[in-house]
């Protein structure tokens, strides 16, 4: 006879201890997003790919000269790199590997969620994915010369591991917090993540600015900065792994394969059930579309600054530092607007701002750092608020008692759906070779998302889910 599960009492003190440890994973992983994705890798990997193309098509020309004059030298036949037999422009290579990484997330993240829910080994899965991502990030130090393929493979591994670890990390939230404290716990984690990303990026800015005095080349300084993100991720992940604990799970399939199969069946039932909540489904699709645009703008901002605006690394890093601080304040500001004007209206207003941002970006002058800072400030004002308020809206249109399941669906979709935006940028670069065209193409995501969100009857959707309609919605 199987012994019944004994579930340890969740005291407020025990929850707070786990919450304090849980916050540190946001601090740990934010370094990967800010240092690697937002600032360094795109602008660094593109010249590495250009170096490979130069050695292939212009072997007699010094590599530095060829890379500097690459846009003039490239033709319809020359200036491509090989990726699995396809000719890819170096400017499109980062977008290609970003697209590949999110496509893999679509396939793998449901499996990760299935294993986490059915095995209950969340702490082990969190540690495994975190350290796989951190080690891949450390490996970016060895991407130099013409090793663009090494950089692409390591980034794909790191980004997939990052997404998988976030799915497991978020699934702890309902277990370590009571319903009435969940918003505060989630917000604190979000805020601490912004601060962690800011601090490491500030340290890396000092290193980058002082690389000449330290006897380092610019390329070596960038490689050390990328390596530091892996170290930061690995070191601070120790804290949540020590603080968090696994919970007992009900009897389930005995093998990992059967666990995955059982979880996919439950996921299928959840997706089928969404038809009973058309307002929830419409909101979810609207969010995925406009959030895809948000993520793609952020993921390509550094490459746009480098390739289209020809701005220095110093300008890019200081702009991202500003965004990290202002985004937190922007989230609070949009929260105040939501209480005064309604959450839906505030999110719709933020999408209007996003639309204006990508349109105005086309007209920024080359070398105009002040204009880029102004655009970054506008992004920061709406960045945190758009996502935080959208998550709040979603929490009202899901049925009670199924919060974790539906938020798991949101997280899987959120992390895995960005391939459309990344693919849009990649195709625009492949055919136009212009980052200005690529950025403005993203306006369609904000327009479609705006129209779909406008069409959501939120009070009706909230009532359909069995919840009370809040006063400020």
Tab-separated table of C-alpha atoms in Angstrom:
chain	number	residue	atom	x	y	z
A	1	UNK	CA	0.000	0.000	0.000
A	2	UNK	CA	1.344	3.429	-0.968
A	3	UNK	CA	1.871	5.805	1.918
A	4	UNK	CA	-0.100	9.060	1.650
A	5	UNK	CA	1.754	12.254	0.819
A	6	UNK	CA	2.691	14.342	3.828
A	7	UNK	CA	2.767	18.012	2.898
A	8	UNK	CA	4.780	20.266	5.159
A	9	UNK	CA	2.858	23.183	6.628
A	10	UNK	CA	3.557	26.444	4.813
A	11	UNK	CA	4.192	29.003	7.534
A	12	UNK	CA	4.640	32.682	6.638
A	13	UNK	CA	8.222	32.535	7.918
A	14	UNK	CA	9.043	29.530	5.715
A	15	UNK	CA	7.492	31.213	2.690
A	16	UNK	CA	9.473	34.393	3.252
A	17	UNK	CA	12.734	32.446	3.460
A	18	UNK	CA	12.036	30.815	0.115
A	19	UNK	CA	10.872	34.094	-1.382
A	20	UNK	CA	14.135	35.784	-0.442
A	21	UNK	CA	16.081	32.995	-2.127
A	22	UNK	CA	13.736	32.981	-5.145
A	23	UNK	CA	14.377	36.673	-5.814
A	24	UNK	CA	18.068	35.961	-6.376
A	25	UNK	CA	17.471	33.921	-9.507
A	26	UNK	CA	16.006	36.998	-11.183
A	27	UNK	CA	19.187	38.811	-10.105
A	28	UNK	CA	21.309	35.952	-11.486
A	29	UNK	CA	19.743	35.415	-14.911
A	30	UNK	CA	19.136	39.088	-15.743
A	31	UNK	CA	22.858	39.406	-16.509
A	32	UNK	CA	22.427	37.110	-19.512
A	33	UNK	CA	19.591	39.137	-20.973
A	34	UNK	CA	21.113	42.591	-20.458
A	35	UNK	CA	24.792	41.883	-21.093
A	36	UNK	CA	24.495	39.219	-23.801
A	37	UNK	CA	21.238	39.767	-25.679
A	38	UNK	CA	20.656	43.486	-25.206
A	39	UNK	CA	24.198	44.829	-25.577
A	40	UNK	CA	27.180	42.754	-26.574
A	41	UNK	CA	26.502	39.636	-28.612
A	42	UNK	CA	24.638	41.011	-31.649
A	43	UNK	CA	27.101	43.832	-32.433
A	44	UNK	CA	30.043	41.473	-31.704
A	45	UNK	CA	28.834	38.421	-33.612
A	46	UNK	CA	28.044	40.336	-36.818
A	47	UNK	CA	31.670	41.508	-37.346
A	48	UNK	CA	32.853	37.958	-36.564
A	49	UNK	CA	30.594	36.691	-39.355
A	50	UNK	CA	31.847	39.507	-41.621
A	51	UNK	CA	35.429	38.410	-40.911
A	52	UNK	CA	34.549	34.885	-42.057
A	53	UNK	CA	32.967	36.252	-45.237
A	54	UNK	CA	36.022	38.444	-45.870
A	55	UNK	CA	38.450	35.529	-45.533
A	56	UNK	CA	36.314	33.551	-47.941
A	57	UNK	CA	35.560	36.178	-50.612
A	58	UNK	CA	38.328	38.773	-50.185
A	59	UNK	CA	41.341	36.755	-48.983
A	60	UNK	CA	43.934	39.253	-50.226
A	61	UNK	CA	42.450	42.174	-48.291
A	62	UNK	CA	43.355	42.804	-44.634
A	63	UNK	CA	40.462	41.557	-42.497
A	64	UNK	CA	40.078	44.825	-40.546
A	65	UNK	CA	39.839	46.853	-43.750
A	66	UNK	CA	37.382	44.410	-45.291
A	67	UNK	CA	35.116	44.434	-42.243
A	68	UNK	CA	35.164	48.237	-42.126
A	69	UNK	CA	34.225	48.514	-45.807
A	70	UNK	CA	32.060	45.394	-45.876
A	71	UNK	CA	28.779	47.063	-46.801
A	72	UNK	CA	30.435	48.592	-49.875
A	73	UNK	CA	32.195	45.374	-50.897
A	74	UNK	CA	29.222	43.030	-50.480
A	75	UNK	CA	27.269	42.223	-53.649
A	76	UNK	CA	24.518	39.827	-54.659
A	77	UNK	CA	27.165	37.102	-54.988
A	78	UNK	CA	29.790	38.080	-52.436
A	79	UNK	CA	29.675	38.755	-48.708
A	80	UNK	CA	27.736	35.741	-47.427
A	81	UNK	CA	28.537	33.122	-44.789
A	82	UNK	CA	27.537	29.474	-44.905
A	83	UNK	CA	24.982	28.194	-42.390
A	84	UNK	CA	23.999	24.567	-42.970
A	85	UNK	CA	24.467	25.035	-46.701
A	86	UNK	CA	22.530	28.329	-46.936
A	87	UNK	CA	24.113	31.672	-47.866
A	88	UNK	CA	23.335	34.140	-45.085
A	89	UNK	CA	24.314	37.798	-44.893
A	90	UNK	CA	26.426	38.507	-41.787
A	91	UNK	CA	23.990	41.241	-40.720
A	92	UNK	CA	21.206	38.623	-40.640
A	93	UNK	CA	23.194	35.942	-38.783
A	94	UNK	CA	22.359	37.067	-35.246
A	95	UNK	CA	18.673	37.276	-36.137
A	96	UNK	CA	18.901	33.777	-37.596
A	97	UNK	CA	20.348	32.190	-34.450
A	98	UNK	CA	17.871	34.136	-32.314
A	99	UNK	CA	15.052	32.735	-34.454
A	100	UNK	CA	16.462	29.208	-34.171
A	101	UNK	CA	16.697	29.492	-30.391
A	102	UNK	CA	13.082	30.542	-29.935
A	103	UNK	CA	11.853	27.856	-32.339
A	104	UNK	CA	13.644	25.289	-30.200
A	105	UNK	CA	11.991	26.787	-27.134
A	106	UNK	CA	8.568	26.204	-28.675
A	107	UNK	CA	9.419	22.513	-28.925
A	108	UNK	CA	11.265	22.091	-25.638
A	109	UNK	CA	9.532	24.345	-23.110
A	110	UNK	CA	6.330	22.270	-22.935
A	111	UNK	CA	8.518	19.234	-22.224
A	112	UNK	CA	10.305	21.188	-19.476
A	113	UNK	CA	6.993	22.186	-17.932
A	114	UNK	CA	5.767	18.597	-18.163
A	115	UNK	CA	8.817	17.213	-16.366
A	116	UNK	CA	8.687	19.913	-13.682
A	117	UNK	CA	5.016	19.322	-12.907
A	118	UNK	CA	5.043	15.531	-13.030
A	119	UNK	CA	8.359	14.728	-11.387
A	120	UNK	CA	8.372	17.507	-8.782
A	121	UNK	CA	12.133	17.884	-9.309
A	122	UNK	CA	11.909	21.596	-9.909
A	123	UNK	CA	15.035	22.541	-7.989
A	124	UNK	CA	17.175	20.042	-9.907
A	125	UNK	CA	15.729	21.158	-13.240
A	126	UNK	CA	16.263	24.825	-12.368
A	127	UNK	CA	19.892	24.158	-11.479
A	128	UNK	CA	20.517	21.992	-14.538
A	129	UNK	CA	19.171	24.512	-17.015
A	130	UNK	CA	20.758	27.472	-15.228
A	131	UNK	CA	24.216	25.923	-15.277
A	132	UNK	CA	23.883	24.682	-18.865
A	133	UNK	CA	23.088	28.259	-19.876
A	134	UNK	CA	25.834	29.732	-17.716
A	135	UNK	CA	28.477	27.362	-19.137
A	136	UNK	CA	27.413	28.143	-22.709
A	137	UNK	CA	27.639	31.850	-21.892
A	138	UNK	CA	31.121	31.358	-20.446
A	139	UNK	CA	32.060	29.662	-23.718
A	140	UNK	CA	31.341	32.870	-25.653
A	141	UNK	CA	34.770	34.020	-24.468
A	142	UNK	CA	36.256	31.720	-27.133
A	143	UNK	CA	34.282	33.275	-29.997
A	144	UNK	CA	36.907	35.272	-31.884
A	145	UNK	CA	38.297	35.658	-35.389
A	146	UNK	CA	35.904	33.940	-37.796
A	147	UNK	CA	34.228	31.538	-35.309
A	148	UNK	CA	30.728	32.761	-36.032
A	149	UNK	CA	29.262	29.237	-36.005
A	150	UNK	CA	30.671	28.571	-32.522
A	151	UNK	CA	29.073	31.793	-31.329
A	152	UNK	CA	25.748	30.853	-32.887
A	153	UNK	CA	25.664	27.361	-31.355
A	154	UNK	CA	26.662	28.605	-27.880
A	155	UNK	CA	24.052	31.361	-27.970
A	156	UNK	CA	21.295	28.943	-29.011
A	157	UNK	CA	22.205	26.607	-26.150
A	158	UNK	CA	22.372	29.481	-23.661
A	159	UNK	CA	19.099	31.089	-24.764
A	160	UNK	CA	17.162	27.808	-24.775
A	161	UNK	CA	18.526	26.998	-21.306
A	162	UNK	CA	17.617	30.499	-20.133
A	163	UNK	CA	14.010	30.103	-21.323
A	164	UNK	CA	13.714	26.630	-19.799
A	165	UNK	CA	15.047	27.820	-16.447
A	166	UNK	CA	12.556	30.711	-16.402
A	167	UNK	CA	9.630	28.314	-16.917
A	168	UNK	CA	10.749	26.275	-13.892
A	169	UNK	CA	11.560	29.412	-11.883
A	170	UNK	CA	8.117	30.953	-12.482
A	171	UNK	CA	6.394	27.701	-11.531
A	172	UNK	CA	7.724	28.136	-7.969
A	173	UNK	CA	5.741	31.370	-7.484
A	174	UNK	CA	2.364	29.799	-6.545
A	175	UNK	CA	4.157	27.451	-4.148
A	176	UNK	CA	6.153	30.041	-2.219
A	177	UNK	CA	3.500	32.757	-1.910
A	178	UNK	CA	-0.083	33.011	-0.752
A	179	UNK	CA	-2.647	34.375	-3.204
A	180	UNK	CA	-2.803	37.803	-1.553
A	181	UNK	CA	0.987	38.292	-1.612
A	182	UNK	CA	1.736	36.898	-5.075
A	183	UNK	CA	1.661	40.259	-6.871
A	184	UNK	CA	4.119	41.788	-4.398
A	185	UNK	CA	6.477	38.799	-4.548
A	186	UNK	CA	6.454	38.759	-8.337
A	187	UNK	CA	7.059	42.521	-8.506
A	188	UNK	CA	9.993	42.349	-6.109
A	189	UNK	CA	11.592	39.630	-8.199
A	190	UNK	CA	11.097	41.748	-11.314
A	191	UNK	CA	12.638	44.806	-9.636
A	192	UNK	CA	15.624	42.881	-8.263
A	193	UNK	CA	16.235	41.493	-11.745
A	194	UNK	CA	16.444	45.014	-13.168
A	195	UNK	CA	18.922	45.980	-10.455
A	196	UNK	CA	21.084	42.904	-11.013
A	197	UNK	CA	21.243	43.500	-14.748
A	198	UNK	CA	22.070	47.160	-14.147
A	199	UNK	CA	24.916	46.444	-11.717
A	200	UNK	CA	26.786	43.947	-13.893
A	201	UNK	CA	26.316	46.085	-16.975
A	202	UNK	CA	27.696	49.093	-15.084
A	203	UNK	CA	30.776	47.080	-14.103
A	204	UNK	CA	31.182	45.934	-17.693
A	205	UNK	CA	30.903	49.515	-18.905
A	206	UNK	CA	33.860	50.457	-16.699
A	207	UNK	CA	35.870	47.544	-18.102
A	208	UNK	CA	34.957	48.422	-21.680
A	209	UNK	CA	35.807	52.108	-21.290
A	210	UNK	CA	39.129	51.310	-19.594
A	211	UNK	CA	40.206	48.500	-21.934
A	212	UNK	CA	43.051	50.553	-23.449
A	213	UNK	CA	44.438	51.448	-20.018
A	214	UNK	CA	44.199	47.782	-19.045
A	215	UNK	CA	46.123	46.695	-22.148
A	216	UNK	CA	43.096	44.949	-23.693
A	217	UNK	CA	41.802	45.128	-27.226
A	218	UNK	CA	38.159	46.086	-27.710
A	219	UNK	CA	37.346	42.544	-28.821
A	220	UNK	CA	39.002	41.026	-25.749
A	221	UNK	CA	37.119	43.453	-23.487
A	222	UNK	CA	33.812	42.396	-25.053
A	223	UNK	CA	34.684	38.703	-24.647
A	224	UNK	CA	35.482	39.234	-20.948
A	225	UNK	CA	32.209	41.102	-20.490
A	226	UNK	CA	30.277	38.219	-22.070
A	227	UNK	CA	32.134	35.708	-19.910
A	228	UNK	CA	31.270	37.753	-16.811
A	229	UNK	CA	27.566	37.225	-17.513
A	230	UNK	CA	28.096	33.468	-17.354
A	231	UNK	CA	30.031	33.743	-14.107
A	232	UNK	CA	27.393	36.028	-12.577
A	233	UNK	CA	24.620	33.632	-13.610
A	234	UNK	CA	26.450	30.610	-12.183
A	235	UNK	CA	27.504	32.177	-8.878
A	236	UNK	CA	24.199	33.764	-7.858
A	237	UNK	CA	22.139	30.730	-8.886
A	238	UNK	CA	23.612	29.002	-5.820
A	239	UNK	CA	21.426	31.145	-3.516
A	240	UNK	CA	18.000	30.084	-4.850
A	241	UNK	CA	19.125	26.472	-5.104
A	242	UNK	CA	19.957	26.521	-1.406
A	243	UNK	CA	16.704	28.263	-0.425
A	244	UNK	CA	14.072	26.563	-2.601
A	245	UNK	CA	12.714	23.080	-1.994
A	246	UNK	CA	10.722	20.568	-3.990
A	247	UNK	CA	7.108	19.777	-3.092
A	248	UNK	CA	5.561	16.311	-3.063
A	249	UNK	CA	3.508	15.533	-6.144
A	250	UNK	CA	0.540	13.184	-6.542
A	251	UNK	CA	1.178	9.693	-7.926
A	252	UNK	CA	2.035	9.936	-11.613
A	253	UNK	CA	3.563	8.033	-14.468
A	254	UNK	CA	6.638	6.144	-13.324
A	255	UNK	CA	9.041	7.150	-16.086
A	256	UNK	CA	10.110	10.510	-17.469
A	257	UNK	CA	8.769	9.592	-20.911
A	258	UNK	CA	5.366	8.698	-19.492
A	259	UNK	CA	5.438	11.874	-17.393
A	260	UNK	CA	5.954	13.938	-20.527
A	261	UNK	CA	3.134	12.083	-22.264
A	262	UNK	CA	0.769	12.609	-19.343
A	263	UNK	CA	1.576	16.309	-19.132
A	264	UNK	CA	1.035	16.780	-22.853
A	265	UNK	CA	-2.379	15.181	-22.495
A	266	UNK	CA	-3.201	17.662	-19.730
A	267	UNK	CA	-1.869	20.522	-21.865
A	268	UNK	CA	-4.140	19.347	-24.678
A	269	UNK	CA	-7.121	19.368	-22.317
A	270	UNK	CA	-6.245	22.897	-21.187
A	271	UNK	CA	-5.972	24.146	-24.767
A	272	UNK	CA	-9.299	22.509	-25.619
A	273	UNK	CA	-10.852	24.127	-22.554
A	274	UNK	CA	-9.796	27.569	-23.793
A	275	UNK	CA	-12.670	27.407	-26.263
A	276	UNK	CA	-14.979	27.865	-23.268
A	277	UNK	CA	-13.236	31.197	-22.563
A	278	UNK	CA	-13.141	33.078	-25.907
A	279	UNK	CA	-12.227	36.367	-24.240
A	280	UNK	CA	-9.269	34.743	-22.499
A	281	UNK	CA	-8.106	33.196	-25.757
A	282	UNK	CA	-8.417	36.491	-27.648
A	283	UNK	CA	-6.466	38.332	-24.956
A	284	UNK	CA	-3.778	35.642	-24.949
A	285	UNK	CA	-3.317	35.872	-28.726
A	286	UNK	CA	-3.272	39.699	-28.614
A	287	UNK	CA	-0.636	39.628	-25.875
A	288	UNK	CA	1.545	37.170	-27.768
A	289	UNK	CA	1.478	39.374	-30.866
A	290	UNK	CA	2.335	42.710	-29.264
A	291	UNK	CA	4.740	41.154	-26.762
A	292	UNK	CA	6.512	39.530	-29.722
A	293	UNK	CA	7.106	43.043	-31.045
A	294	UNK	CA	8.346	44.243	-27.642
A	295	UNK	CA	10.827	41.380	-27.284
A	296	UNK	CA	12.100	41.764	-30.855
A	297	UNK	CA	12.689	45.501	-30.484
A	298	UNK	CA	14.675	44.938	-27.284
A	299	UNK	CA	16.605	41.988	-28.722
A	300	UNK	CA	17.713	43.962	-31.783
A	301	UNK	CA	18.253	47.401	-30.242
A	302	UNK	CA	22.020	47.018	-29.787
A	303	UNK	CA	22.547	45.639	-33.288
A	304	UNK	CA	20.406	48.487	-34.685
A	305	UNK	CA	22.494	51.049	-32.815
A	306	UNK	CA	25.694	49.487	-34.099
A	307	UNK	CA	24.754	48.713	-37.703
A	308	UNK	CA	22.259	51.442	-38.644
A	309	UNK	CA	23.288	54.308	-36.381
A	310	UNK	CA	27.021	53.492	-36.142
A	311	UNK	CA	27.014	54.266	-32.441
A	312	UNK	CA	29.831	53.196	-30.149
A	313	UNK	CA	29.644	50.431	-27.574
A	314	UNK	CA	29.840	53.107	-24.878
A	315	UNK	CA	26.646	54.747	-26.106
A	316	UNK	CA	24.902	51.373	-26.377
A	317	UNK	CA	25.874	50.278	-22.862
A	318	UNK	CA	24.994	53.584	-21.189
A	319	UNK	CA	21.636	53.570	-22.998
A	320	UNK	CA	20.861	50.074	-21.716
A	321	UNK	CA	21.891	51.133	-18.204
A	322	UNK	CA	19.446	54.012	-18.410
A	323	UNK	CA	16.722	51.663	-19.662
A	324	UNK	CA	17.296	49.267	-16.740
A	325	UNK	CA	16.668	52.025	-14.188
A	326	UNK	CA	13.905	53.923	-15.980
A	327	UNK	CA	12.006	50.705	-16.830
A	328	UNK	CA	11.445	49.985	-13.151
A	329	UNK	CA	10.174	53.530	-12.565
A	330	UNK	CA	8.134	53.299	-15.772
A	331	UNK	CA	6.372	50.196	-14.496
A	332	UNK	CA	5.368	52.088	-11.343
A	333	UNK	CA	4.270	55.102	-13.407
A	334	UNK	CA	2.081	53.021	-15.713
A	335	UNK	CA	0.646	51.344	-12.627
A	336	UNK	CA	-0.471	54.770	-11.389
A	337	UNK	CA	-1.990	55.548	-14.783
A	338	UNK	CA	-3.809	52.211	-14.718
A	339	UNK	CA	-5.443	53.036	-11.390
A	340	UNK	CA	-6.610	56.386	-12.774
A	341	UNK	CA	-7.551	55.548	-16.361
A	342	UNK	CA	-7.981	51.751	-16.306
A	343	UNK	CA	-5.541	48.940	-17.000
A	344	UNK	CA	-6.731	48.147	-20.522
A	345	UNK	CA	-6.607	51.796	-21.616
A	346	UNK	CA	-3.107	52.151	-20.188
A	347	UNK	CA	-1.829	49.075	-22.054
A	348	UNK	CA	-3.456	50.332	-25.270
A	349	UNK	CA	-1.756	53.690	-24.738
A	350	UNK	CA	1.602	51.961	-24.266
A	351	UNK	CA	1.118	50.171	-27.617
A	352	UNK	CA	0.593	53.543	-29.289
A	353	UNK	CA	3.931	54.635	-27.817
A	354	UNK	CA	5.620	51.433	-29.051
A	355	UNK	CA	4.247	52.087	-32.553
A	356	UNK	CA	5.626	55.626	-32.504
A	357	UNK	CA	9.009	54.363	-31.274
A	358	UNK	CA	9.601	51.951	-34.182
A	359	UNK	CA	8.427	54.539	-36.722
A	360	UNK	CA	10.625	57.304	-35.306
A	361	UNK	CA	13.597	54.889	-35.149
A	362	UNK	CA	13.723	54.869	-38.960
A	363	UNK	CA	14.479	58.588	-39.024
A	364	UNK	CA	17.246	58.684	-36.394
A	365	UNK	CA	20.410	60.187	-37.835
A	366	UNK	CA	23.603	58.164	-38.050
A	367	UNK	CA	25.824	58.956	-35.081
A	368	UNK	CA	23.057	60.833	-33.228
A	369	UNK	CA	23.612	59.525	-29.705
A	370	UNK	CA	21.187	62.013	-28.116
A	371	UNK	CA	18.367	60.810	-30.357
A	372	UNK	CA	19.139	57.200	-29.452
A	373	UNK	CA	19.087	58.049	-25.728
A	374	UNK	CA	15.697	59.734	-26.181
A	375	UNK	CA	14.348	56.649	-27.937
A	376	UNK	CA	15.753	54.457	-25.151
A	377	UNK	CA	14.057	56.622	-22.529
A	378	UNK	CA	10.707	56.253	-24.332
A	379	UNK	CA	11.182	52.471	-24.510
A	380	UNK	CA	12.022	52.321	-20.812
A	381	UNK	CA	8.872	54.214	-19.828
A	382	UNK	CA	6.588	51.624	-21.429
A	383	UNK	CA	8.739	48.467	-21.241
A	384	UNK	CA	8.105	47.230	-17.715
A	385	UNK	CA	4.572	48.607	-17.535
A	386	UNK	CA	3.383	46.945	-20.749
A	387	UNK	CA	4.420	43.512	-19.528
A	388	UNK	CA	3.486	43.937	-15.862
A	389	UNK	CA	-0.002	45.293	-16.605
A	390	UNK	CA	-0.593	42.661	-19.269
A	391	UNK	CA	0.233	39.951	-16.745
A	392	UNK	CA	-2.178	41.587	-14.314
A	393	UNK	CA	-4.961	41.653	-16.927
A	394	UNK	CA	-4.368	38.007	-17.752
A	395	UNK	CA	-4.709	37.022	-14.097
A	396	UNK	CA	-8.322	38.272	-14.146
A	397	UNK	CA	-9.440	36.239	-17.176
A	398	UNK	CA	-8.316	32.780	-16.028
A	399	UNK	CA	-10.471	30.431	-13.913
A	400	UNK	CA	-9.850	30.184	-10.182
A	401	UNK	CA	-7.941	27.155	-9.009
A	402	UNK	CA	-6.194	26.848	-12.385
A	403	UNK	CA	-3.839	29.821	-12.044
A	404	UNK	CA	-0.557	27.901	-12.214
A	405	UNK	CA	-1.709	25.871	-15.190
A	406	UNK	CA	-2.818	28.910	-17.171
A	407	UNK	CA	0.237	30.972	-16.238
A	408	UNK	CA	2.378	28.043	-17.335
A	409	UNK	CA	0.648	28.258	-20.713
A	410	UNK	CA	1.351	31.992	-20.825
A	411	UNK	CA	5.013	31.522	-19.977
A	412	UNK	CA	5.511	28.762	-22.535
A	413	UNK	CA	3.849	30.889	-25.199
A	414	UNK	CA	5.707	34.018	-24.116
A	415	UNK	CA	9.128	32.413	-24.330
A	416	UNK	CA	8.433	30.394	-27.445
A	417	UNK	CA	6.429	32.719	-29.666
A	418	UNK	CA	9.045	35.409	-30.358
A	419	UNK	CA	10.281	33.543	-33.440
A	420	UNK	CA	7.823	35.476	-35.664
A	421	UNK	CA	9.357	38.831	-34.760
A	422	UNK	CA	12.901	37.488	-34.989
A	423	UNK	CA	12.084	35.852	-38.327
A	424	UNK	CA	10.541	39.110	-39.596
A	425	UNK	CA	13.753	41.002	-38.807
A	426	UNK	CA	15.902	38.247	-40.328
A	427	UNK	CA	13.930	38.223	-43.594
A	428	UNK	CA	13.880	42.015	-43.787
A	429	UNK	CA	17.666	42.082	-43.370
A	430	UNK	CA	18.191	39.234	-45.816
A	431	UNK	CA	16.240	40.999	-48.581
A	432	UNK	CA	16.942	44.665	-47.812
A	433	UNK	CA	20.258	44.545	-45.892
A	434	UNK	CA	18.868	47.512	-43.918
A	435	UNK	CA	18.263	47.572	-40.180
A	436	UNK	CA	15.990	50.601	-40.636
A	437	UNK	CA	13.636	48.566	-42.822
A	438	UNK	CA	13.875	45.654	-40.369
A	439	UNK	CA	12.914	47.775	-37.350
A	440	UNK	CA	9.978	49.554	-39.000
A	441	UNK	CA	8.594	46.190	-40.145
A	442	UNK	CA	7.783	45.491	-36.478
A	443	UNK	CA	5.070	48.160	-36.453
A	444	UNK	CA	2.610	45.535	-37.678
A	445	UNK	CA	2.902	43.628	-34.379
A	446	UNK	CA	1.830	46.630	-32.318
A	447	UNK	CA	-1.008	47.590	-34.668
A	448	UNK	CA	-2.473	44.077	-34.811
A	449	UNK	CA	-2.004	43.611	-31.052
A	450	UNK	CA	-3.730	46.946	-30.405
A	451	UNK	CA	-6.721	46.057	-32.567
A	452	UNK	CA	-7.098	42.610	-30.994
A	453	UNK	CA	-6.826	43.961	-27.439
A	454	UNK	CA	-9.425	46.609	-28.288
A	455	UNK	CA	-11.745	43.782	-29.360
A	456	UNK	CA	-11.493	41.991	-25.990
A	457	UNK	CA	-14.571	42.571	-23.848
A	458	UNK	CA	-12.709	42.352	-20.560
A	459	UNK	CA	-15.672	42.518	-18.142
A	460	UNK	CA	-17.394	39.716	-20.049
A	461	UNK	CA	-14.176	37.645	-20.208
A	462	UNK	CA	-13.625	38.091	-16.468
A	463	UNK	CA	-17.188	36.986	-15.676
A	464	UNK	CA	-16.881	33.997	-18.029
A	465	UNK	CA	-13.813	32.895	-16.029
A	466	UNK	CA	-15.863	33.060	-12.827
A	467	UNK	CA	-14.121	36.118	-11.361
A	468	UNK	CA	-15.359	39.484	-10.093
A	469	UNK	CA	-14.741	42.486	-12.336
A	470	UNK	CA	-12.282	44.892	-10.625
A	471	UNK	CA	-13.112	48.572	-10.444
A	472	UNK	CA	-10.100	49.720	-12.481
A	473	UNK	CA	-9.944	47.442	-15.503
